[in-house]
mmCIF file of C-alpha atoms in Angstrom:
data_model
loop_
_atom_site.group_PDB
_atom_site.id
_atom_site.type_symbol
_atom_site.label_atom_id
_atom_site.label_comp_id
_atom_site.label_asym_id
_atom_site.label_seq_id
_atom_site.Cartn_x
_atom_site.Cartn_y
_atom_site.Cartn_z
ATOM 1 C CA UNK R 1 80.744 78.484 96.955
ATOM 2 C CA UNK R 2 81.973 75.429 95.323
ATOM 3 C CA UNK R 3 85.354 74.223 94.620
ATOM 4 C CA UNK R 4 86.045 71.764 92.173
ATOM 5 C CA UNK R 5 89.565 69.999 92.164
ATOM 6 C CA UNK R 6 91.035 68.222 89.538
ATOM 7 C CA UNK R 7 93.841 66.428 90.455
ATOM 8 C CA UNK R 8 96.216 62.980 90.328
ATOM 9 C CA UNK R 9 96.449 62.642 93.947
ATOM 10 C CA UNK R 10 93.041 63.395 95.409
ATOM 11 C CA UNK R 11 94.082 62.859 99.212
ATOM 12 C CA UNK R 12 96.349 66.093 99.306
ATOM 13 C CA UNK R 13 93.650 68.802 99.406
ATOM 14 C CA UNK R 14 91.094 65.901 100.943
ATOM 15 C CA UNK R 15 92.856 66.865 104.105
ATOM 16 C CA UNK R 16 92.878 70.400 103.909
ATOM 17 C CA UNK R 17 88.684 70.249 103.569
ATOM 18 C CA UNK R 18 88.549 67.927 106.077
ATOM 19 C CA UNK R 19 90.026 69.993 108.756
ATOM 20 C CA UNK R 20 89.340 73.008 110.882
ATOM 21 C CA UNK R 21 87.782 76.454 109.544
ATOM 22 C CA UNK R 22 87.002 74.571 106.322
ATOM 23 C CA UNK R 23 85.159 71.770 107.745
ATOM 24 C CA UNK R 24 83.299 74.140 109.546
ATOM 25 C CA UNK R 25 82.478 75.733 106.592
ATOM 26 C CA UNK R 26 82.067 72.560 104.836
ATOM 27 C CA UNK R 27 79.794 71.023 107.748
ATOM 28 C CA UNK R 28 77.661 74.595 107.520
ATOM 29 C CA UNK R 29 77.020 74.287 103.639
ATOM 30 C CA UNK R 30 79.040 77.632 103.299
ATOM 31 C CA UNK R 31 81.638 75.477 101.228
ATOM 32 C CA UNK R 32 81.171 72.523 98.856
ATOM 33 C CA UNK R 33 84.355 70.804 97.361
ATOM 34 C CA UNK R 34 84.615 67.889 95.008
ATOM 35 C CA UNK R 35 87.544 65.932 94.479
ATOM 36 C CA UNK R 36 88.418 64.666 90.633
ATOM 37 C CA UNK R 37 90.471 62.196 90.219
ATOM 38 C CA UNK R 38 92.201 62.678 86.748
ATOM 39 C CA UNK R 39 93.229 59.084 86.490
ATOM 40 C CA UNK R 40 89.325 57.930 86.751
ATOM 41 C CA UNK R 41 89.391 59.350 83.079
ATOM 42 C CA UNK R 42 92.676 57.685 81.872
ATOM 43 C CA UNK R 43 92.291 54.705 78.928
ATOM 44 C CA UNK R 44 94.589 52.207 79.653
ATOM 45 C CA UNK R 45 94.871 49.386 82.563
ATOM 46 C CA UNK R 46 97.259 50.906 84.276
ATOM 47 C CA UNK R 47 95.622 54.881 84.359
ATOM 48 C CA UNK R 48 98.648 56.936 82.414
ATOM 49 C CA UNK R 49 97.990 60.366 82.704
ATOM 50 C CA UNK R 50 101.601 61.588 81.408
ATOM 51 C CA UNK R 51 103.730 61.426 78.087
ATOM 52 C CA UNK R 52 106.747 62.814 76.663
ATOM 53 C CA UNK R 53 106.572 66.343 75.471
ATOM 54 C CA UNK R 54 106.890 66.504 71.438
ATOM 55 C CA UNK R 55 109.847 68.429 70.339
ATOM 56 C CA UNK R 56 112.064 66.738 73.079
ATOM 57 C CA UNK R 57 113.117 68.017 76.470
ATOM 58 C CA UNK R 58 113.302 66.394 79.936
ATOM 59 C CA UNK R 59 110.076 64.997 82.004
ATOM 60 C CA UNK R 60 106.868 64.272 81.252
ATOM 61 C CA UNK R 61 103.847 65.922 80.536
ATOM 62 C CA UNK R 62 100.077 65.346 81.406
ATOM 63 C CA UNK R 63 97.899 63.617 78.625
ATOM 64 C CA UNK R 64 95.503 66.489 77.512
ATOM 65 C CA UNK R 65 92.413 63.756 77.140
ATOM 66 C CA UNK R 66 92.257 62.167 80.885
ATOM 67 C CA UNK R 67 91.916 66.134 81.849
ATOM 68 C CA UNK R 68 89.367 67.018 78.660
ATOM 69 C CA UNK R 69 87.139 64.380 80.178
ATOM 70 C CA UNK R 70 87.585 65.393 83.836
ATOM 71 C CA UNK R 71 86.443 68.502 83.168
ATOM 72 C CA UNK R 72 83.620 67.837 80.764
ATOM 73 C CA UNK R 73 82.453 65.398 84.103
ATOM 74 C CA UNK R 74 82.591 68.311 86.197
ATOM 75 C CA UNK R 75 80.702 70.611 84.142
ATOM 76 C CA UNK R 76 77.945 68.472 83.131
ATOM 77 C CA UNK R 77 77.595 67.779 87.472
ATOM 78 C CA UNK R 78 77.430 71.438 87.733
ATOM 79 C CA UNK R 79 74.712 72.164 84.971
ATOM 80 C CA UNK R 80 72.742 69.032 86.243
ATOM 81 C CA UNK R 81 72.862 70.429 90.198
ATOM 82 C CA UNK R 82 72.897 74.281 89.445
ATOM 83 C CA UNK R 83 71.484 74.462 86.192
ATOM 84 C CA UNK R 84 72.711 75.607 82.302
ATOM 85 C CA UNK R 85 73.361 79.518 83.367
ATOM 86 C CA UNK R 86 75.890 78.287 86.869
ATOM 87 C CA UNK R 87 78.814 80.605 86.697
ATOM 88 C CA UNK R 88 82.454 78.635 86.663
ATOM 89 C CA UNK R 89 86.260 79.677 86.654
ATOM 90 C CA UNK R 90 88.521 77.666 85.491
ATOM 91 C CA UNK R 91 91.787 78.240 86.833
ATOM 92 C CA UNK R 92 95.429 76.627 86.211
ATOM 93 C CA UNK R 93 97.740 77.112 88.675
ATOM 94 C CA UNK R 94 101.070 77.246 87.174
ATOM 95 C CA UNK R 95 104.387 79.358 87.858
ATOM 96 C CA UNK R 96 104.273 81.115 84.672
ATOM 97 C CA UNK R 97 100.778 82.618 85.593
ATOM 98 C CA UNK R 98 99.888 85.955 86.837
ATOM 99 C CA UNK R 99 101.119 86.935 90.652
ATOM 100 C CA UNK R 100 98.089 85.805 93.174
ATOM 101 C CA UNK R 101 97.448 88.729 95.099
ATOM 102 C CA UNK R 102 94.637 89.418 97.964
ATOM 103 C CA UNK R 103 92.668 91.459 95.324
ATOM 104 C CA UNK R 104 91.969 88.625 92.776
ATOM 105 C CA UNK R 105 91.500 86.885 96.146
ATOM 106 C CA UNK R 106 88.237 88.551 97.072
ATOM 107 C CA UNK R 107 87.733 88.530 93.123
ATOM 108 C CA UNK R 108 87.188 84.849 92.983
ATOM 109 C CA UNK R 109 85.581 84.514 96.462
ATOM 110 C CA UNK R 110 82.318 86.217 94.397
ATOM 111 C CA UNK R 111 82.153 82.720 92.344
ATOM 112 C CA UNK R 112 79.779 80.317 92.323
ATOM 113 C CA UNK R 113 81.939 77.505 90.962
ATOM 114 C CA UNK R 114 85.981 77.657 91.086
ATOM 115 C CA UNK R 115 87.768 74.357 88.902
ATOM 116 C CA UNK R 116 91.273 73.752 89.396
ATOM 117 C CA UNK R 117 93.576 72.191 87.177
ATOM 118 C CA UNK R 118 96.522 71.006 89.612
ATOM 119 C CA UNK R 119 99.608 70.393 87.323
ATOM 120 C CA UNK R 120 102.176 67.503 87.972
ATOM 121 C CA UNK R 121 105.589 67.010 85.600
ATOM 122 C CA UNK R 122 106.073 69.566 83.118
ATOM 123 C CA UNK R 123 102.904 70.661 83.671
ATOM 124 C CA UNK R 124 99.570 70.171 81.205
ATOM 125 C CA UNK R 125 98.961 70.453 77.429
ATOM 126 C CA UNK R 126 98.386 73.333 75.729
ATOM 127 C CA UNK R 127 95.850 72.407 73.637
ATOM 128 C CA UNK R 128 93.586 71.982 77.203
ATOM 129 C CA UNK R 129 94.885 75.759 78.466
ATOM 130 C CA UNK R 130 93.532 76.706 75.324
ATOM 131 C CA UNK R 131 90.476 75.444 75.489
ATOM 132 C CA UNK R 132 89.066 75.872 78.843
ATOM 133 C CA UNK R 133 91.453 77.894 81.534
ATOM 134 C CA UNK R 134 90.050 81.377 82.625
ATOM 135 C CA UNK R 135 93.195 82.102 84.929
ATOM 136 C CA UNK R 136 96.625 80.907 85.038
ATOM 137 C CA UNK R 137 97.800 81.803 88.248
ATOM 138 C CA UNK R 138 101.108 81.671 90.362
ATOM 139 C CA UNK R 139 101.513 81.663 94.171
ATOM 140 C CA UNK R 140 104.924 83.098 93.549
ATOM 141 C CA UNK R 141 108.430 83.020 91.611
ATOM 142 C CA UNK R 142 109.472 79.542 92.334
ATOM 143 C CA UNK R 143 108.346 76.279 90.864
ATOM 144 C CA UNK R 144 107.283 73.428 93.432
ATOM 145 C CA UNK R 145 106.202 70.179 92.059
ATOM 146 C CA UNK R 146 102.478 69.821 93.627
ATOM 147 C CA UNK R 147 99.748 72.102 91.867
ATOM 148 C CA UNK R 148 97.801 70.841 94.752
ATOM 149 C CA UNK R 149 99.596 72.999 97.540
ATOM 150 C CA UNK R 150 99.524 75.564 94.863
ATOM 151 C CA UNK R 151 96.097 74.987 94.019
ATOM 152 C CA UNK R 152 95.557 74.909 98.057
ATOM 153 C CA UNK R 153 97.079 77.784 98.954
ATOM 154 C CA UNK R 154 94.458 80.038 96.830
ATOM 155 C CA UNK R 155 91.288 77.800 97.649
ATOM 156 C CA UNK R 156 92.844 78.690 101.541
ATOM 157 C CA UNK R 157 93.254 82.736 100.426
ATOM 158 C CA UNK R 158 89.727 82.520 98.656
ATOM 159 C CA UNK R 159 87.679 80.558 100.594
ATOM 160 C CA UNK R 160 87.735 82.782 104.113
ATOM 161 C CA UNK R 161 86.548 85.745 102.282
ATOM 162 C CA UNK R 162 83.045 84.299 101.334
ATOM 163 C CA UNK R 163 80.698 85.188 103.464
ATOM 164 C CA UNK R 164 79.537 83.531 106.805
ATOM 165 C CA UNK R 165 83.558 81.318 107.122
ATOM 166 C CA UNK R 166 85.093 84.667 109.251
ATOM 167 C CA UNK R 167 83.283 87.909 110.716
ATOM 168 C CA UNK R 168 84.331 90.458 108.563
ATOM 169 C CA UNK R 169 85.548 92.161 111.644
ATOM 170 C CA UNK R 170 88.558 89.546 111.764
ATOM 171 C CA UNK R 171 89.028 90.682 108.190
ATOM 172 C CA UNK R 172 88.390 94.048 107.825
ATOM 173 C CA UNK R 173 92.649 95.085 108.805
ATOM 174 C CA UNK R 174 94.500 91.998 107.773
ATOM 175 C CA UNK R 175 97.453 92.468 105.534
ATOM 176 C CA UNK R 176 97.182 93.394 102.215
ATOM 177 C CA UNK R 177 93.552 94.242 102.722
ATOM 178 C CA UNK R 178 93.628 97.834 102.597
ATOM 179 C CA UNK R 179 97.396 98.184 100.925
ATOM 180 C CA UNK R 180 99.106 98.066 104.037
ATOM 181 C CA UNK R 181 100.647 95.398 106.290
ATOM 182 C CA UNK R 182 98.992 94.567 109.663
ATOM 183 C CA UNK R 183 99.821 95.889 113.148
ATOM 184 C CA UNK R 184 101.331 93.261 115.750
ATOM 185 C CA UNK R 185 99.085 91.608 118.271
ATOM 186 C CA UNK R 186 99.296 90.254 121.913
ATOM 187 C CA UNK R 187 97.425 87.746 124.224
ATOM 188 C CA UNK R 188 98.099 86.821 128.090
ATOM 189 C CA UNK R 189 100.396 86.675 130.312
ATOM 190 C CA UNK R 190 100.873 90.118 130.363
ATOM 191 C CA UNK R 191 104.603 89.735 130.370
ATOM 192 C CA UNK R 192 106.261 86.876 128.861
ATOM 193 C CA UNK R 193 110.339 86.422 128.604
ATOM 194 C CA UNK R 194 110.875 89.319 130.062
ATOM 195 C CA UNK R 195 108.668 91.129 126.887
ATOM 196 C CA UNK R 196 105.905 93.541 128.639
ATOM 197 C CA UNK R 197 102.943 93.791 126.352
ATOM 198 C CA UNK R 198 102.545 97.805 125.316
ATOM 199 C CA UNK R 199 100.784 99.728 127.869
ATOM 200 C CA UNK R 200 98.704 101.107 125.256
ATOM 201 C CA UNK R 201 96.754 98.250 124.463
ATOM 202 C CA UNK R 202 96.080 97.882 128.395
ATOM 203 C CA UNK R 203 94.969 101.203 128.593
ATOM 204 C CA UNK R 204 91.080 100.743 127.359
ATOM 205 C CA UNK R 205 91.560 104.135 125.417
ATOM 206 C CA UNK R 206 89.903 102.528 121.768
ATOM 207 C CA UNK R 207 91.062 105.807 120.162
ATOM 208 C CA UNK R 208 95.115 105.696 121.585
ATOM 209 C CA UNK R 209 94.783 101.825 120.813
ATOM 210 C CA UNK R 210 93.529 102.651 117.211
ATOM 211 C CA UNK R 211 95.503 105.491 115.996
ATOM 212 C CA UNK R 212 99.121 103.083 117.641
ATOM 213 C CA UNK R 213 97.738 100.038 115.606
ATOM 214 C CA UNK R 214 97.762 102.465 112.551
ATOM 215 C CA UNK R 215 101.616 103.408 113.085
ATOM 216 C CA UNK R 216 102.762 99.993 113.858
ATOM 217 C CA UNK R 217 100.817 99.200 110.200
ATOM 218 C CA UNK R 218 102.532 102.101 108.965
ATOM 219 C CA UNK R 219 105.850 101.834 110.245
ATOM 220 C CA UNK R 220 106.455 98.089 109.210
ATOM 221 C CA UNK R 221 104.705 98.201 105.695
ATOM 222 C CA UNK R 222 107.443 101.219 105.349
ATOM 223 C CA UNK R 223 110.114 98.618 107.090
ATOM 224 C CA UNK R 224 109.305 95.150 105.018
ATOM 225 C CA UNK R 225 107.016 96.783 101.763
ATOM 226 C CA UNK R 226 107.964 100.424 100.620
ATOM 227 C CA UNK R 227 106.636 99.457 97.710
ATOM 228 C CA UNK R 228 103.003 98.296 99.192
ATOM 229 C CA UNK R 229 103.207 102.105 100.498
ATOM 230 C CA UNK R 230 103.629 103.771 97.062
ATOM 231 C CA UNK R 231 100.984 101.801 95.502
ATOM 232 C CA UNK R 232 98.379 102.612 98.640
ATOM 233 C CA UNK R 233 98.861 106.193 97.734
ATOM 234 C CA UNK R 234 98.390 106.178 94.033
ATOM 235 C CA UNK R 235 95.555 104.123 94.878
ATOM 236 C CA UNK R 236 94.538 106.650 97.614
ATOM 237 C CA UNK R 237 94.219 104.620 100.229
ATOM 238 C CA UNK R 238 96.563 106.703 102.260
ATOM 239 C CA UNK R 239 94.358 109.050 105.121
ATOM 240 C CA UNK R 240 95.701 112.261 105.598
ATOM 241 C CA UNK R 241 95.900 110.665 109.260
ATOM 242 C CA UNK R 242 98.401 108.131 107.473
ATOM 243 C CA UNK R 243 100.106 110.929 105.181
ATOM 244 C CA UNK R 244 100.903 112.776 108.653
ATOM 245 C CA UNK R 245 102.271 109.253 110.503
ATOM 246 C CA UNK R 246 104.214 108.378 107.513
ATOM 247 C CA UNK R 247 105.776 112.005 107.211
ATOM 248 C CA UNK R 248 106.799 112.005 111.134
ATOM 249 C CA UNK R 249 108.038 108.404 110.950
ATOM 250 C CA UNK R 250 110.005 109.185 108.499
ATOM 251 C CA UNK R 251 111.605 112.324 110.005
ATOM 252 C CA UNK R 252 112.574 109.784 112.976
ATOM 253 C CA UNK R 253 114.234 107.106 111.208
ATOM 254 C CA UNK R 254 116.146 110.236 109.550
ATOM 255 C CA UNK R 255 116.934 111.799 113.174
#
């Protein structure tokens, strides 16, 4: 897979590739990333990439031809090294997009080519949304000022799921995987702080050890997500092994 970042300030994600899982990745040709600088495109001597926003209002907003030519650089690299029929997403991370979730997660993780716009200011013309964003997508209901940790965070989500980065094992019961949350985990010493670790998962019985890990999903996606439970079932994802946990946790919190 191949991610393709368009951005102002190039050395925020540079880290992120350069570092653990992703560098392994990287280092494994698994991953390939490429880092656009926006202001390599700008006209002037001094690389403006912003203006005021017509109509008024406060801040500034990112020129839409710096961007135009970014991404008509990276699309011509990626017909000249894959060829005219390469696959590409164009995606614009931006608060007013639709919610990231796991699902589009391992929906984009089947691309060949992911481009992201990373928005500073006010955020980027119209006029280039228009024209060549696939996805407008938000991390969440809050506005930060970097569309490179936004752009980050979903490269991070996206990127583990392709395979050969994790075992699929290490994947298979993470949160939000299978609609519920995951079960809590514990490493040596055996007691720490006082805190034993449950005699269950000492026991070597694979079937106890499952069918407790399946509760402790069960009882805090009910705790923290309700809501995460309701959709599991219309989606039925819900076992009747789950129906039957869910109906006698329930009784208990009601005892």
């Amino acid at each position: 897979m191949n991610f393709h970042v368009l951005t102002l300030f190039p050395e925020i994600p540079r880290a992120f590739f350069e570092t653990s899982i992703m560098k392994k990745a990287v280092d494994k040709g698994i991953i390939a990333y490429d880092l656009v600088n926006i202001r390599d495109f700008a006209f002037d001597k001094h690389k403006t990439c912003d203006d005021s926003p017509y109509g008024g209002g406060a801040g500034m907003l990112m020129l839409p031809e710096p961007l135009n030519l970014g991404l008509k650089s990276v699309c011509s690299k990626i017909k000249e090294e894959q060829g005219a029929k390469a696959k590409k997403r164009v995606i614009y991370v931006t608060p007013s997009g639709k919610p990231f979730t796991q699902k589009l997660a391992q929906d984009l993780s089947q691309e060949d080519n992911l481009i992201f716009i990373c928005g500073r200011y006010e955020g980027i013309d119209q006029r280039i949304i228009d024209t060549w964003v696939d996805d407008e997508i938000s991390i969440g209901d809050y506005v930060m000022s970097s569309g490179e940790l936004a752009a980050t965070v979903i490269i991070d989500a996206v990127y583990r799921l392709v395979d050969g980065v994790i075992s699929s094992d290490s994947l298979s019961e993470e949160s939000h995987t299978d609609g519920l949350l995951e079960y809590p985990q514990y490493t040596h010493p055996e007691v720490f702080c006082g805190k034993k670790v449950p005699e269950v998962l000492l026991s070597g019985h694979h079937e106890n050890i499952r069918k407790w890990r399946l509760r402790k999903r069960l009882e805090k996606t009910l705790r923290v997500r309700p809501d995460m439970i309701a959709k599991a079932r219309e989606n039925g994802q819900l076992s009747k092994e789950a129906e039957k946990m869910i109906e006698t946790i329930t009784n208990q919190i009601g005892d």
